[in-house]
Tab-separated table of C-alpha atoms and ligand atoms in Angstrom:
chain	number	residue	atom	x	y	z
A	367	MET	CA	1.803	-12.793	-20.979
A	368	LYS	CA	0.859	-16.410	-20.205
A	369	GLU	CA	-2.908	-16.619	-20.848
A	370	THR	CA	-3.954	-18.530	-17.721
A	371	LEU	CA	-7.467	-18.521	-16.321
A	372	PHE	CA	-6.405	-15.784	-13.884
A	373	VAL	CA	-5.070	-13.592	-16.687
A	374	LYS	CA	-8.133	-14.192	-18.855
A	375	LYS	CA	-10.622	-13.446	-16.064
A	376	THR	CA	-8.738	-10.371	-14.858
A	377	LEU	CA	-8.441	-8.910	-18.373
A	378	GLU	CA	-12.163	-9.519	-18.827
A	379	PHE	CA	-12.818	-7.789	-15.494
A	380	SER	CA	-10.669	-4.807	-16.524
A	381	LYS	CA	-12.840	-4.212	-19.584
A	382	ASN	CA	-15.816	-3.506	-17.334
A	383	LEU	CA	-13.980	-1.680	-14.609
A	384	HIS	CA	-14.805	1.921	-15.614
A	385	ILE	CA	-12.754	3.643	-12.942
A	386	ASP	CA	-11.280	6.893	-14.238
A	387	LEU	CA	-7.962	6.522	-12.463
A	388	VAL	CA	-7.285	3.022	-13.790
A	389	LYS	CA	-6.263	3.683	-17.377
A	390	LYS	CA	-4.666	0.381	-18.286
A	391	LEU	CA	-4.284	-2.912	-16.489
A	392	PHE	CA	-1.330	-5.190	-17.296
A	393	VAL	CA	-2.127	-8.642	-15.977
A	394	PHE	CA	0.425	-11.380	-15.384
A	395	ASP	CA	0.237	-14.860	-13.998
A	396	ASP	CA	3.602	-14.937	-12.223
A	397	VAL	CA	6.204	-12.182	-12.145
A	398	ASP	CA	9.283	-11.428	-10.112
A	399	SER	CA	7.804	-8.190	-8.789
A	400	THR	CA	4.940	-6.026	-10.029
A	401	ASN	CA	6.870	-2.973	-8.779
A	402	ARG	CA	9.823	-3.844	-10.988
A	403	ILE	CA	7.574	-4.176	-14.033
A	404	ALA	CA	5.693	-0.973	-13.222
A	405	LYS	CA	8.974	0.929	-12.925
A	406	GLU	CA	10.042	-0.409	-16.311
A	407	LEU	CA	6.715	0.736	-17.791
A	408	ALA	CA	7.027	4.133	-16.108
A	409	LEU	CA	10.488	4.581	-17.624
A	410	ALA	CA	8.950	3.769	-21.002
A	411	ASN	CA	6.477	6.634	-20.448
A	412	ALA	CA	3.436	4.666	-19.279
A	413	GLU	CA	0.737	7.108	-18.257
A	414	GLU	CA	-0.628	7.766	-14.781
A	415	GLY	CA	-3.148	5.079	-13.882
A	416	THR	CA	-1.234	2.226	-15.498
A	417	VAL	CA	-1.561	-0.740	-13.158
A	418	VAL	CA	0.329	-4.035	-13.050
A	419	VAL	CA	-1.411	-6.998	-11.409
A	420	ALA	CA	-0.070	-10.523	-10.881
A	421	ARG	CA	-1.478	-13.735	-9.463
A	422	THR	CA	1.840	-14.554	-7.764
A	423	GLN	CA	5.299	-13.015	-7.415
A	424	HIS	CA	8.490	-15.003	-7.014
A	425	HIS	CA	10.558	-12.016	-5.938
A	426	GLY	CA	8.054	-9.746	-4.227
A	427	ARG	CA	9.830	-6.948	-2.435
A	428	GLY	CA	8.903	-5.281	0.833
A	429	ARG	CA	10.185	-2.249	2.678
A	430	PHE	CA	13.777	-2.273	3.956
A	431	ASP	CA	14.798	-4.811	1.279
A	432	ARG	CA	12.672	-7.479	2.869
A	433	ILE	CA	11.013	-10.222	0.873
A	434	TRP	CA	7.255	-9.988	0.396
A	435	GLN	CA	5.998	-13.552	0.349
A	436	SER	CA	3.481	-13.688	-2.485
A	437	PRO	CA	1.656	-17.020	-2.645
A	438	GLU	CA	-1.459	-17.621	-4.690
A	439	GLY	CA	-4.566	-15.968	-3.245
A	440	GLY	CA	-2.977	-12.602	-2.484
A	441	VAL	CA	-3.442	-9.316	-4.303
A	442	TYR	CA	-0.207	-8.022	-5.806
A	443	LEU	CA	-0.400	-4.804	-7.738
A	444	SER	CA	1.538	-1.663	-8.594
A	445	ILE	CA	0.025	1.632	-9.669
A	446	ILE	CA	1.936	4.249	-11.644
A	447	LEU	CA	1.180	7.820	-10.553
A	448	ARG	CA	2.499	11.055	-11.985
A	449	PRO	CA	1.204	13.767	-9.637
A	450	ARG	CA	2.082	17.317	-10.605
A	451	LYS	CA	3.298	18.231	-7.149
A	452	SER	CA	6.514	19.175	-5.457
A	453	THR	CA	8.617	16.219	-4.319
A	454	GLN	CA	8.030	16.882	-0.626
A	455	LYS	CA	4.366	15.886	-1.121
A	456	ILE	CA	5.395	12.305	-1.919
A	457	SER	CA	5.553	11.569	1.787
A	458	LEU	CA	1.758	11.744	1.862
A	459	LEU	CA	1.207	9.024	-0.720
A	460	PRO	CA	1.782	6.137	1.720
A	461	PHE	CA	-1.034	7.643	3.800
A	462	VAL	CA	-3.276	7.762	0.721
A	463	ALA	CA	-2.611	4.105	-0.054
A	464	ALA	CA	-2.978	2.950	3.552
A	465	LEU	CA	-6.251	4.818	3.869
A	466	ALA	CA	-7.599	3.140	0.717
A	467	ILE	CA	-6.621	-0.311	1.995
A	468	ALA	CA	-8.099	0.223	5.460
A	469	ARG	CA	-11.365	1.500	4.007
A	470	THR	CA	-11.560	-1.444	1.617
A	471	ILE	CA	-11.062	-3.946	4.421
A	472	ASN	CA	-13.587	-2.163	6.623
A	473	LEU	CA	-16.170	-2.462	3.862
A	474	TYR	CA	-15.901	-6.223	4.382
A	475	GLY	CA	-16.933	-5.790	7.996
A	476	LEU	CA	-13.449	-6.099	9.488
A	477	ASN	CA	-11.664	-3.564	11.620
A	478	ALA	CA	-8.405	-2.611	9.937
A	479	ASN	CA	-5.821	-0.546	11.779
A	480	ILE	CA	-2.891	1.271	10.272
A	481	LYS	CA	0.447	1.016	11.978
A	482	TRP	CA	2.502	4.101	11.103
A	483	PRO	CA	3.372	4.720	8.398
A	484	ASN	CA	1.524	2.231	6.257
A	485	ASP	CA	1.167	-1.332	7.527
A	486	THR	CA	-2.406	-2.501	7.692
A	487	LEU	CA	-3.211	-4.804	10.588
A	488	ILE	CA	-6.168	-6.726	11.886
A	489	ASN	CA	-5.980	-7.549	15.590
A	490	GLY	CA	-2.285	-6.702	15.510
A	491	ARG	CA	-1.490	-9.037	12.605
A	492	LYS	CA	-0.337	-7.708	9.257
A	493	ILE	CA	-2.729	-8.055	6.337
A	494	ALA	CA	-1.278	-5.600	3.803
A	495	GLY	CA	1.853	-3.642	3.016
A	496	ILE	CA	2.864	-0.789	0.742
A	497	LEU	CA	6.121	-0.137	-1.080
A	498	LEU	CA	6.587	3.212	-2.803
A	499	GLU	CA	9.317	3.727	-5.360
A	500	SER	CA	9.815	6.917	-7.309
A	501	GLU	CA	11.943	8.915	-9.650
A	502	LEU	CA	12.367	12.590	-8.920
A	503	LYS	CA	14.065	15.355	-10.860
A	504	GLU	CA	14.966	18.471	-8.952
A	505	ASP	CA	11.634	19.416	-7.391
A	506	ALA	CA	9.468	17.452	-9.819
A	507	ILE	CA	7.981	13.996	-9.456
A	508	ILE	CA	8.689	12.006	-12.623
A	509	TYR	CA	6.760	8.967	-11.438
A	510	VAL	CA	5.736	7.138	-8.308
A	511	VAL	CA	5.041	3.421	-8.253
A	512	VAL	CA	2.729	2.466	-5.415
A	513	GLY	CA	3.157	-1.253	-4.804
A	514	ILE	CA	0.526	-2.942	-2.711
A	515	GLY	CA	0.352	-6.463	-1.365
A	516	MET	CA	-2.825	-7.626	0.373
A	517	ASN	CA	-3.375	-11.041	1.918
A	518	LEU	CA	-6.748	-11.979	0.526
A	519	ASN	CA	-7.451	-15.693	0.219
A	520	ILE	CA	-4.318	-17.029	1.828
A	521	ASP	CA	-4.009	-19.863	4.287
A	522	ILE	CA	-1.563	-18.511	6.868
A	523	ARG	CA	0.301	-21.831	6.700
A	524	ASP	CA	1.355	-20.859	3.159
A	525	PHE	CA	3.672	-18.268	4.720
A	526	SER	CA	7.031	-19.261	6.159
A	527	PRO	CA	6.821	-20.170	9.891
A	528	ASP	CA	8.724	-17.047	10.980
A	529	ILE	CA	6.014	-14.666	9.734
A	530	GLN	CA	2.952	-16.817	10.415
A	531	PRO	CA	2.330	-15.548	13.971
A	532	GLN	CA	2.221	-11.907	12.863
A	533	SER	CA	0.308	-12.409	9.594
A	534	THR	CA	-3.330	-12.697	8.708
A	535	SER	CA	-5.542	-12.707	5.624
A	536	MET	CA	-9.089	-11.715	4.726
A	537	SER	CA	-10.198	-15.341	4.348
A	538	HIS	CA	-8.601	-16.201	7.685
A	539	GLU	CA	-10.434	-13.356	9.433
A	540	LEU	CA	-13.768	-13.903	7.702
A	541	GLY	CA	-13.704	-17.697	7.718
A	542	SER	CA	-14.496	-17.837	3.991
A	543	PRO	CA	-12.872	-16.702	0.737
A	544	VAL	CA	-13.484	-13.297	-0.789
A	545	ASP	CA	-14.175	-12.760	-4.496
A	546	TYR	CA	-10.844	-11.542	-5.904
A	547	HIS	CA	-12.221	-9.257	-8.617
A	548	GLU	CA	-14.903	-7.735	-6.445
A	549	PHE	CA	-12.237	-6.953	-3.870
A	550	LEU	CA	-10.010	-5.425	-6.551
A	551	ARG	CA	-12.850	-3.206	-7.752
A	552	THR	CA	-13.631	-2.080	-4.199
A	553	PHE	CA	-9.980	-1.284	-3.627
A	554	PHE	CA	-9.629	0.712	-6.863
A	555	ILE	CA	-12.699	2.781	-5.946
A	556	GLN	CA	-11.254	3.541	-2.515
A	557	PHE	CA	-7.821	4.286	-3.937
A	558	GLU	CA	-9.272	6.682	-6.486
A	559	LYS	CA	-11.213	8.499	-3.751
A	560	ALA	CA	-8.177	8.827	-1.493
A	561	TYR	CA	-5.891	9.873	-4.369
A	562	PHE	CA	-8.443	12.482	-5.423
A	563	LEU	CA	-8.020	14.141	-2.007
A	564	PHE	CA	-4.292	14.281	-2.713
A	565	VAL	CA	-4.735	15.724	-6.203
A	566	GLU	CA	-7.094	18.335	-4.746
A	567	ASN	CA	-4.489	19.353	-2.123
A	568	GLN	CA	-6.671	18.114	0.735
A	569	TYR	CA	-3.671	16.985	2.747
A	570	GLU	CA	-5.097	17.665	6.179
A	571	ARG	CA	-8.156	15.638	5.341
A	572	ILE	CA	-5.976	12.695	4.280
A	573	ILE	CA	-4.146	12.793	7.593
A	574	ALA	CA	-7.379	13.266	9.540
A	575	GLU	CA	-8.973	10.242	7.867
A	576	TRP	CA	-5.811	8.185	8.233
A	577	LYS	CA	-5.890	8.980	11.969
A	578	ILE	CA	-9.345	7.435	12.268
A	579	HIS	CA	-7.790	4.100	11.306
A	580	THR	CA	-4.442	4.267	13.050
A	581	ASP	CA	-3.611	2.545	16.285
A	582	THR	CA	-0.119	4.032	16.571
A	583	LEU	CA	-0.890	7.436	18.069
A	584	GLY	CA	-0.759	7.530	21.842
A	585	LYS	CA	1.340	4.370	22.042
A	586	THR	CA	4.905	3.980	23.237
A	587	ILE	CA	6.802	2.860	20.188
A	588	ARG	CA	10.290	2.181	18.934
A	589	VAL	CA	11.200	3.444	15.474
A	590	GLN	CA	14.175	2.204	13.520
A	591	THR	CA	15.294	4.909	11.126
A	592	SER	CA	18.255	5.051	8.757
A	593	THR	CA	20.179	6.940	11.449
A	594	GLY	CA	19.285	4.870	14.515
A	595	THR	CA	16.519	3.771	16.844
A	596	LEU	CA	14.256	6.152	18.705
A	597	GLN	CA	11.799	5.362	21.456
A	598	GLY	CA	8.945	7.447	22.768
A	599	ILE	CA	5.273	8.261	22.612
A	600	ALA	CA	3.735	8.693	19.167
A	601	LEU	CA	2.029	12.055	19.591
A	602	ASP	CA	0.735	13.079	16.192
A	603	ILE	CA	1.254	13.227	12.439
A	604	ASP	CA	1.949	16.649	10.973
A	605	PRO	CA	0.408	17.833	7.672
A	606	PHE	CA	3.501	16.625	5.764
A	607	GLY	CA	3.220	13.098	7.103
A	608	PHE	CA	5.983	13.355	9.706
A	609	LEU	CA	5.464	11.407	12.903
A	610	LEU	CA	5.922	13.501	16.028
A	611	LEU	CA	7.559	11.369	18.683
A	612	ARG	CA	8.116	12.504	22.277
A	613	THR	CA	11.268	10.790	23.459
A	614	GLU	CA	12.007	9.893	27.070
A	615	ASN	CA	13.847	13.174	27.669
A	616	GLY	CA	10.834	15.169	26.502
A	617	GLU	CA	12.254	16.109	23.114
A	618	ILE	CA	9.869	16.084	20.135
A	619	LYS	CA	11.388	14.299	17.141
A	620	LYS	CA	9.952	14.542	13.633
A	621	ILE	CA	10.321	11.292	11.712
A	622	LEU	CA	9.526	10.865	8.058
A	623	SER	CA	9.992	7.146	7.671
A	624	GLY	CA	11.092	4.133	9.622
A	625	ASP	CA	10.196	0.719	10.899
A	626	CYS	CA	7.791	1.027	13.790
A	627	LEU	CA	7.643	-1.503	16.618
A	628	TYR	CA	5.114	-1.461	19.443
M	2129	BTN	C1	5.995	-3.997	3.118
M	2129	BTN	O1	5.120	-3.992	3.977
M	2129	BTN	O2	7.155	-4.288	3.388
M	2129	BTN	C2	5.626	-3.599	1.708
M	2129	BTN	C3	5.181	-4.762	0.889
M	2129	BTN	C4	4.797	-4.395	-0.524
M	2129	BTN	C5	4.519	-5.612	-1.376
M	2129	BTN	C6	3.951	-5.260	-2.701
M	2129	BTN	S1	3.284	-6.664	-3.527
M	2129	BTN	C7	3.114	-5.752	-4.986
M	2129	BTN	C8	4.348	-4.881	-5.112
M	2129	BTN	N1	5.421	-5.600	-5.771
M	2129	BTN	C9	6.451	-5.815	-4.952
M	2129	BTN	O3	7.497	-6.415	-5.251
M	2129	BTN	N2	6.192	-5.280	-3.743
M	2129	BTN	C10	4.903	-4.638	-3.703
């Protein structure tokens, strides 16, 4: 671990964090990907609540093998979870994480919307993303790594031109920078609250609260799935996290994951 000012300050911050869920914080200055490190730790038996945080990533990964641009000023973290649940419940964890992010952003006076399943947007521009990776054995969850990238104090011009028009950051929206550690604390509190609902089997409540923040339902959308593209009206989310889509011929399709375009 290179002991930069970021690492020093964040380790100091972690000593006074006192959030039950966050058991241990590994802090790095620059890494390839916090998800990769978290998976390595999970394989070495790291406990639930182990978190990896980095100032920057040089190989941040997004969904669908995309690159997650990770310049200085963003929040890049991965949380190891080991829920004692059946594997089918994993599909609700993206909702848990998205809910925590949206609530965090809202606490800063901004209106965050969730685009199904888990992109957080402000005024239609992406501010945060979630990448879940897991290891399952038969019907047991061995571990889940919840990787989260949030654009905090980033000048949009630090992103490559192709993603600038659809990206935003907290500092861009607020017109001034946000305290990194205060934001991290707020996020951990919200994540713990949302994850608690999951641990307590309050799945319908998770979906109900997620729905308060989503702007996908009711819209005509196109979803790219591993088996093809579907178009229709996003009707609802079922208690397992499936999107119910009414296609043009009136059929109701249940979709677990995909890339959603408005
Ligand atoms: C997406 O919207 O495509 C998901 C982006 C997830 C990015 C985060 S940043 C921290 C963690 N480490 C990674 O390599 N990816 C996730």
